[in-house]
């Protein structure tokens, strides 16, 4: 495999990490390995069971290529692949928590993560407390003797609160708790989880890493201390993503840098334009200096992704529906991270418990795709015209 080279920039490593053309007759990409059975050459080899590959579920060269690349980019010890982002999150909880443990989870967490805590963890006798994502060093007051984990997601789902991960990690580690981060929004390119204090970093690779809305995939990257626990549970649960999906993860990864740069520029241009619109009460985007999370984002992140929110001024449901229904470039759908623009309305007030959502009007989450930004503006502008005639 291509050696880790700390002197090369992440953008360069994206093109080379996890690749070893010499092993594959010079072909640039690691092939798709399909397989359940792996043969052993001798009875002694079978007994020793120590060859590189032993069973399809436990890994193939395709899996190894993506896992090595992600581990290198995130800056962790090693990486496991799972069939979805949610299965990566669920596996991490199951690996690191036991009955009678307590876990602190950010109130801005991806909603299905919250459902997992409220259903499976509860059934197993693991207590969840939701906390304000902006708690920072104040997390100290919420840590109990049996708190084993602080789960973070920065910026948070839908409402994009930026978390002070170094401050949270400092307090959690002092109390003997681990820090897990859902790093999907920033990707390892824009936030280095282990350098900032996380013990485990999760990617819903479905989103930016696959990047083309055509596969589901998750990754769990751990530091050396936590690695054996997550690796054993991952093995015991029998998780293995399909070979094509792993390949699509590798394929997407190679262009992640240029896609992110383009989406970031378009996303920021659109966010600034939206902030000046009379229909908009405010824009939630950590890269805007007016955003409450801007200072921490600037300190800890090296870029912003193109998923953000706008809060509209109070308007009728009919006006918003007229705006959304006629959009030609922005599709309505949930799984972001692909090349195409998306928009959905959302209302966090129905399920948050530790924080109070202050929405002046309806909130919209935008995912700015790779289309030309002028065309996207024109699409939204026509939407605002329909909004006005239906108000
Ligand atoms: C989408 C998403 C997930 C879940 O990923 P899936 O691959 O859809 O299961 C987890 N965390 C965040 C922040 C997400 O946006």
Coordinates of C-alpha atoms and ligand atoms in Angstrom, one line a residue:
X1 CA 0.0 0.0 0.0
X2 CA 1.0 3.6 -0.6
X3 CA 2.9 4.8 2.4
X4 CA 1.5 7.5 4.7
X5 CA 3.5 10.7 4.0
X6 CA 2.9 13.4 6.5
X7 CA 4.6 16.0 4.3
X8 CA 2.0 15.6 1.6
X9 CA -1.2 17.6 1.7
X10 CA -4.6 15.9 2.2
X11 CA -5.7 16.8 -1.3
X12 CA -2.7 14.9 -2.7
X13 CA -3.2 11.9 -0.3
X14 CA -6.9 11.7 -1.6
X15 CA -5.4 10.6 -5.0
X16 CA -3.0 8.1 -3.5
X17 CA -4.1 6.8 -0.1
X18 CA -5.1 3.1 0.0
X19 CA -3.8 2.4 -3.5
X20 CA -1.2 -0.1 -4.6
X21 CA -1.1 -0.6 -8.4
X22 CA 1.9 -2.9 -8.3
X23 CA -0.3 -5.5 -6.5
X24 CA -2.9 -5.4 -9.3
X25 CA -0.7 -5.6 -12.4
X26 CA -0.3 -1.9 -12.6
X27 CA -4.0 -1.1 -12.8
X28 CA -4.5 2.3 -11.1
X29 CA -7.6 1.2 -9.1
X30 CA -8.0 -1.7 -6.6
X31 CA -10.4 -4.1 -8.3
X32 CA -13.8 -5.1 -6.9
X33 CA -13.2 -8.4 -5.0
X34 CA -16.3 -10.5 -4.7
X35 CA -16.0 -13.4 -2.4
X36 CA -17.1 -15.4 0.6
X37 CA -14.7 -18.3 0.6
X38 CA -10.9 -17.7 0.9
X39 CA -8.8 -20.8 0.3
X40 CA -5.8 -21.8 2.4
X41 CA -2.9 -23.6 0.7
X42 CA -2.1 -26.2 3.4
X43 CA -3.5 -27.8 6.5
X44 CA -0.9 -25.9 8.5
X45 CA -2.0 -22.5 7.0
X46 CA -5.7 -23.4 7.8
X47 CA -4.8 -24.1 11.4
X48 CA -2.7 -21.0 11.8
X49 CA -5.4 -18.8 10.2
X50 CA -3.0 -15.9 9.9
X51 CA -3.0 -15.2 6.2
X52 CA -4.0 -11.6 5.1
X53 CA -7.6 -12.7 4.1
X54 CA -9.4 -15.6 5.7
X55 CA -13.2 -15.0 5.1
X56 CA -15.2 -12.7 2.8
X57 CA -17.0 -11.1 5.7
X58 CA -13.8 -10.1 7.4
X59 CA -12.4 -8.1 4.5
X60 CA -11.1 -8.1 1.0
X61 CA -8.5 -6.0 -0.8
X62 CA -11.2 -3.6 -1.9
X63 CA -12.3 -3.1 1.7
X64 CA -8.8 -2.8 2.9
X65 CA -8.0 -0.1 0.3
X66 CA -10.9 2.2 1.4
X67 CA -10.4 1.5 5.1
X68 CA -6.7 2.4 4.9
X69 CA -7.4 5.6 3.0
X70 CA -10.0 6.7 5.5
X71 CA -7.8 5.9 8.5
X72 CA -5.0 7.9 7.0
X73 CA -7.2 10.9 6.1
X74 CA -9.0 11.0 9.5
X75 CA -5.7 10.6 11.3
X76 CA -6.9 7.5 13.3
X77 CA -5.3 4.1 14.1
X78 CA -7.6 2.1 11.7
X79 CA -11.0 2.1 10.1
X80 CA -13.9 -0.3 9.8
X81 CA -16.5 -0.2 7.0
X82 CA -20.2 -0.7 7.6
X83 CA -23.3 -0.9 5.2
X84 CA -24.5 2.6 6.2
X85 CA -23.7 5.6 8.3
X86 CA -26.3 4.6 10.9
X87 CA -24.9 1.1 11.2
X88 CA -21.5 2.7 11.9
X89 CA -23.1 4.8 14.7
X90 CA -25.1 1.9 16.2
X91 CA -22.0 -0.4 16.1
X92 CA -19.9 2.2 18.0
X93 CA -22.6 2.5 20.7
X94 CA -22.8 -1.2 21.1
X95 CA -19.0 -1.6 21.1
X96 CA -18.4 1.0 23.8
X97 CA -21.4 0.9 26.2
X98 CA -22.8 -1.7 28.5
X99 CA -25.8 -2.0 30.8
X100 CA -25.9 0.6 33.6
X101 CA -23.6 3.0 31.6
X102 CA -24.5 6.6 30.9
X103 CA -24.0 8.4 27.6
X104 CA -24.2 12.1 26.8
X105 CA -25.6 12.9 23.3
X106 CA -25.8 16.3 21.6
X107 CA -29.3 17.5 21.2
X108 CA -28.5 18.4 17.6
X109 CA -27.7 14.8 16.7
X110 CA -28.8 13.1 13.5
X111 CA -32.4 12.1 14.3
X112 CA -32.0 8.3 13.7
X113 CA -29.1 8.3 16.1
X114 CA -31.4 9.7 18.7
X115 CA -34.0 7.0 17.9
X116 CA -31.3 4.4 18.4
X117 CA -30.5 5.8 21.9
X118 CA -34.2 6.1 22.8
X119 CA -35.0 2.5 21.7
X120 CA -32.1 0.0 21.6
X121 CA -29.8 1.7 24.3
X122 CA -32.8 2.2 26.6
X123 CA -33.8 -1.5 26.2
X124 CA -30.3 -2.5 27.1
X125 CA -30.3 -0.4 30.3
X126 CA -28.0 2.4 29.0
X127 CA -29.1 5.8 30.0
X128 CA -28.9 8.8 27.5
X129 CA -28.9 12.4 28.5
X130 CA -29.2 15.0 25.7
X131 CA -27.1 18.2 26.1
X132 CA -27.0 21.6 24.4
X133 CA -24.5 21.3 21.5
X134 CA -22.9 24.7 22.6
X135 CA -22.2 23.4 26.1
X136 CA -18.4 23.4 25.5
X137 CA -16.4 23.0 28.8
X138 CA -19.7 23.0 30.6
X139 CA -20.1 19.4 29.7
X140 CA -18.1 18.8 32.9
X141 CA -21.2 19.4 35.0
X142 CA -23.2 16.7 33.1
X143 CA -20.6 13.9 33.5
X144 CA -21.6 11.2 36.0
X145 CA -19.4 8.5 37.5
X146 CA -20.9 6.0 35.0
X147 CA -20.7 8.3 31.9
X148 CA -18.6 6.3 29.4
X149 CA -19.1 8.3 26.3
X150 CA -19.8 11.8 25.0
X151 CA -21.4 11.7 21.5
X152 CA -20.8 14.8 19.4
X153 CA -21.8 15.9 15.9
X154 CA -20.4 19.1 14.7
X155 CA -22.0 21.1 13.1
X156 CA -25.3 19.4 14.2
X157 CA -27.9 18.0 11.9
X158 CA -30.4 20.6 10.5
X159 CA -29.4 23.4 12.8
X160 CA -25.6 23.4 12.4
X161 CA -24.4 24.3 15.9
X162 CA -20.6 24.1 15.9
X163 CA -19.3 22.2 19.0
X164 CA -16.2 23.0 20.9
X165 CA -14.7 19.5 20.5
X166 CA -11.3 20.2 22.2
X167 CA -13.1 21.6 25.3
X168 CA -15.6 18.7 25.4
X169 CA -12.8 16.2 24.9
X170 CA -10.7 17.7 27.7
X171 CA -13.5 17.5 30.2
X172 CA -14.7 14.0 29.1
X173 CA -11.2 12.5 29.2
X174 CA -10.5 14.0 32.6
X175 CA -13.6 12.1 33.8
X176 CA -12.6 8.9 32.0
X177 CA -15.3 9.2 29.2
X178 CA -14.6 8.6 25.5
X179 CA -15.5 11.1 22.8
X180 CA -17.2 10.0 19.6
X181 CA -17.7 12.4 16.7
X182 CA -20.1 12.1 13.7
X183 CA -17.7 13.9 11.3
X184 CA -19.9 13.6 8.2
X185 CA -20.5 17.3 7.5
X186 CA -16.8 18.3 7.5
X187 CA -15.3 15.1 6.2
X188 CA -11.7 14.4 7.2
X189 CA -10.6 17.1 4.8
X190 CA -12.2 20.0 6.7
X191 CA -11.9 18.6 10.3
X192 CA -9.2 16.5 11.8
X193 CA -11.1 14.6 14.6
X194 CA -8.2 12.9 16.4
X195 CA -6.0 16.0 16.4
X196 CA -9.0 17.8 18.1
X197 CA -9.5 15.1 20.8
X198 CA -12.0 12.6 19.5
X199 CA -11.4 8.9 20.2
X200 CA -13.7 7.6 17.4
X201 CA -14.8 9.4 14.2
X202 CA -17.7 8.3 12.1
X203 CA -18.5 9.1 8.5
X204 CA -21.8 8.5 6.8
X205 CA -19.7 7.8 3.7
X206 CA -23.1 7.7 1.9
X207 CA -22.9 11.5 1.8
X208 CA -19.7 13.2 0.6
X209 CA -17.4 10.3 0.3
X210 CA -19.5 8.3 -2.1
X211 CA -20.6 11.7 -3.4
X212 CA -22.9 10.7 -6.2
X213 CA -26.1 9.6 -4.4
X214 CA -25.6 6.0 -5.6
X215 CA -24.5 3.9 -2.6
X216 CA -24.9 3.5 1.2
X217 CA -21.7 3.2 3.3
X218 CA -20.4 4.0 6.8
X219 CA -17.0 4.2 8.4
X220 CA -15.8 3.9 12.0
X221 CA -12.2 5.2 12.6
X222 CA -10.8 4.7 16.1
X223 CA -7.6 5.6 18.0
X224 CA -5.4 2.8 19.1
X225 CA -6.9 2.4 22.6
X226 CA -10.5 2.1 21.5
X227 CA -9.8 0.1 18.3
X228 CA -9.9 -3.5 19.7
X229 CA -13.4 -2.9 21.2
X230 CA -14.9 -1.5 18.0
X231 CA -13.2 -4.1 15.8
X232 CA -14.5 -7.0 17.9
X233 CA -18.0 -5.8 18.0
X234 CA -18.0 -5.0 14.3
X235 CA -16.8 -8.6 13.7
X236 CA -19.4 -10.1 16.1
X237 CA -22.2 -8.2 14.4
X238 CA -21.2 -9.6 11.0
X239 CA -21.2 -6.3 9.2
X240 CA -19.8 -6.1 5.7
X241 CA -20.8 -3.6 3.0
X242 CA -21.2 -4.9 -0.6
X243 CA -18.2 -4.8 -2.8
X244 CA -19.6 -2.4 -5.4
X245 CA -20.6 0.1 -2.7
X246 CA -17.1 -0.1 -1.2
X247 CA -15.7 0.5 -4.7
X248 CA -18.0 3.5 -5.2
X249 CA -16.6 4.9 -1.9
X250 CA -13.1 4.6 -3.2
X251 CA -14.1 6.1 -6.5
X252 CA -15.9 9.0 -4.8
X253 CA -13.0 9.7 -2.4
X254 CA -10.6 10.4 -5.2
X255 CA -12.5 13.6 -6.3
X256 CA -13.7 14.6 -2.8
X257 CA -11.3 17.6 -2.6
X258 CA -12.4 19.3 -5.8
X259 CA -16.0 18.6 -5.2
X260 CA -15.8 20.0 -1.7
X261 CA -14.0 23.2 -2.9
X262 CA -16.6 23.8 -5.6
X263 CA -19.6 23.1 -3.3
X264 CA -18.1 25.3 -0.6
X265 CA -17.7 28.2 -2.9
X266 CA -21.2 27.8 -4.3
X267 CA -22.7 27.2 -0.9
X268 CA -21.2 30.3 0.5
X269 CA -22.2 32.5 -2.5
X270 CA -25.8 31.2 -2.1
X271 CA -25.8 31.6 1.7
X272 CA -24.7 35.3 1.3
X273 CA -27.3 35.9 -1.4
X274 CA -30.0 34.3 0.7
X275 CA -29.0 36.4 3.8
X276 CA -29.9 39.5 1.8
X277 CA -33.3 38.3 0.6
X278 CA -36.3 40.0 2.2
X279 CA -38.1 36.7 2.7
X280 CA -35.3 35.3 4.9
X281 CA -35.0 35.9 8.6
X282 CA -31.6 34.4 9.0
X283 CA -29.1 32.0 7.4
X284 CA -27.4 29.3 9.5
X285 CA -24.0 28.7 8.0
X286 CA -20.9 28.4 10.2
X287 CA -18.7 30.1 7.5
X288 CA -20.7 33.4 7.7
X289 CA -19.2 35.8 10.3
X290 CA -22.7 36.5 11.7
X291 CA -23.1 32.8 12.6
X292 CA -22.9 32.0 16.4
X293 CA -20.6 29.1 15.7
X294 CA -18.3 31.1 13.4
X295 CA -15.4 31.7 15.8
X296 CA -15.1 28.0 16.8
X297 CA -15.5 26.9 13.1
X298 CA -12.7 29.3 12.1
X299 CA -10.5 28.0 14.9
X300 CA -11.0 24.3 14.3
X301 CA -12.1 23.7 10.7
X302 CA -10.3 24.2 7.4
X303 CA -13.4 24.5 5.3
X304 CA -17.2 24.5 5.2
X305 CA -19.4 22.1 3.4
X306 CA -22.3 23.2 1.4
X307 CA -25.1 22.0 3.6
X308 CA -26.8 24.8 5.6
X309 CA -30.1 26.2 6.6
X310 CA -32.2 29.3 6.2
X311 CA -35.0 30.4 8.5
X312 CA -37.8 32.2 6.6
X313 CA -39.8 35.1 8.0
X314 CA -43.3 33.9 9.0
X315 CA -45.2 32.8 5.9
X316 CA -48.2 30.6 5.1
X317 CA -47.7 26.9 4.4
X318 CA -49.2 27.5 1.0
X319 CA -46.6 30.1 0.0
X320 CA -43.7 27.8 1.0
X321 CA -45.3 24.8 -0.8
X322 CA -45.7 26.9 -3.9
X323 CA -42.0 27.9 -3.7
X324 CA -40.8 24.3 -3.2
X325 CA -43.1 22.5 -5.6
X326 CA -42.0 24.5 -8.7
X327 CA -38.2 24.2 -8.2
X328 CA -36.5 22.8 -11.2
X329 CA -32.9 22.2 -9.9
X330 CA -33.4 21.7 -6.2
X331 CA -34.9 18.3 -5.5
X332 CA -36.7 17.4 -2.3
X333 CA -35.0 14.5 -0.6
X334 CA -33.0 13.6 2.5
X335 CA -29.7 12.0 1.7
X336 CA -27.4 14.8 0.8
X337 CA -23.7 14.7 -0.3
X338 CA -24.4 14.0 -4.0
X339 CA -23.7 16.2 -7.0
X340 CA -27.2 17.6 -7.1
X341 CA -28.9 20.3 -5.2
X342 CA -31.5 19.5 -2.6
X343 CA -33.9 21.4 -0.3
X344 CA -36.2 20.2 2.5
X345 CA -38.3 22.0 5.1
X346 CA -37.6 21.0 8.8
X347 CA -38.9 21.7 12.3
X348 CA -36.5 20.6 15.1
X349 CA -39.0 21.8 17.8
X350 CA -40.9 18.5 17.6
X351 CA -38.1 16.3 18.9
X352 CA -35.3 18.3 20.6
X353 CA -35.4 18.0 24.4
X354 CA -32.3 19.9 25.8
X355 CA -32.6 23.0 23.7
X356 CA -35.3 25.3 22.5
X357 CA -35.6 26.0 18.8
X358 CA -36.4 29.6 18.0
X359 CA -37.6 29.6 14.4
X360 CA -39.1 32.9 13.3
X361 CA -40.8 31.0 10.4
X362 CA -40.3 27.8 8.6
X363 CA -36.7 26.5 8.2
X364 CA -35.3 25.1 5.0
X365 CA -32.1 22.9 4.7
X366 CA -30.2 23.5 1.5
X367 CA -27.7 21.2 -0.1
X368 CA -25.9 23.1 -2.8
X369 CA -24.8 20.8 -5.6
X370 CA -22.3 21.1 -8.4
X371 CA -24.6 23.0 -10.7
X372 CA -23.7 26.6 -11.8
X373 CA -24.5 28.9 -8.9
X374 CA -26.3 31.5 -11.2
X375 CA -28.7 28.8 -12.3
X376 CA -29.4 27.8 -8.7
X377 CA -30.0 31.5 -7.8
X378 CA -32.4 31.8 -10.7
X379 CA -34.3 28.6 -9.6
X380 CA -34.6 30.0 -6.0
X381 CA -35.5 33.5 -7.3
X382 CA -38.4 32.0 -9.3
X383 CA -39.4 30.1 -6.1
X384 CA -39.5 33.4 -4.1
X385 CA -41.7 34.9 -6.8
X386 CA -44.2 32.0 -6.4
X387 CA -43.9 32.4 -2.7
X388 CA -44.9 36.1 -3.0
X389 CA -47.9 35.5 -5.2
X390 CA -49.1 32.7 -2.9
X391 CA -48.6 34.7 0.4
Ligands
LIG1 C1 -27.1 10.7 6.8 C2 -26.4 10.8 8.0 C3 -26.1 9.6 8.8 C4 -26.6 8.3 8.4 O1 -26.0 7.8 7.2 P1 -26.7 6.7 6.4 O2 -25.7 6.2 5.5 O3 -27.9 7.3 5.7 O4 -27.2 5.6 7.3 C5 -25.4 9.8 10.0 N1 -25.0 11.0 10.4 C6 -25.3 12.1 9.7 C7 -24.8 13.4 10.2 C8 -26.0 12.1 8.5 O5 -26.2 13.2 7.8

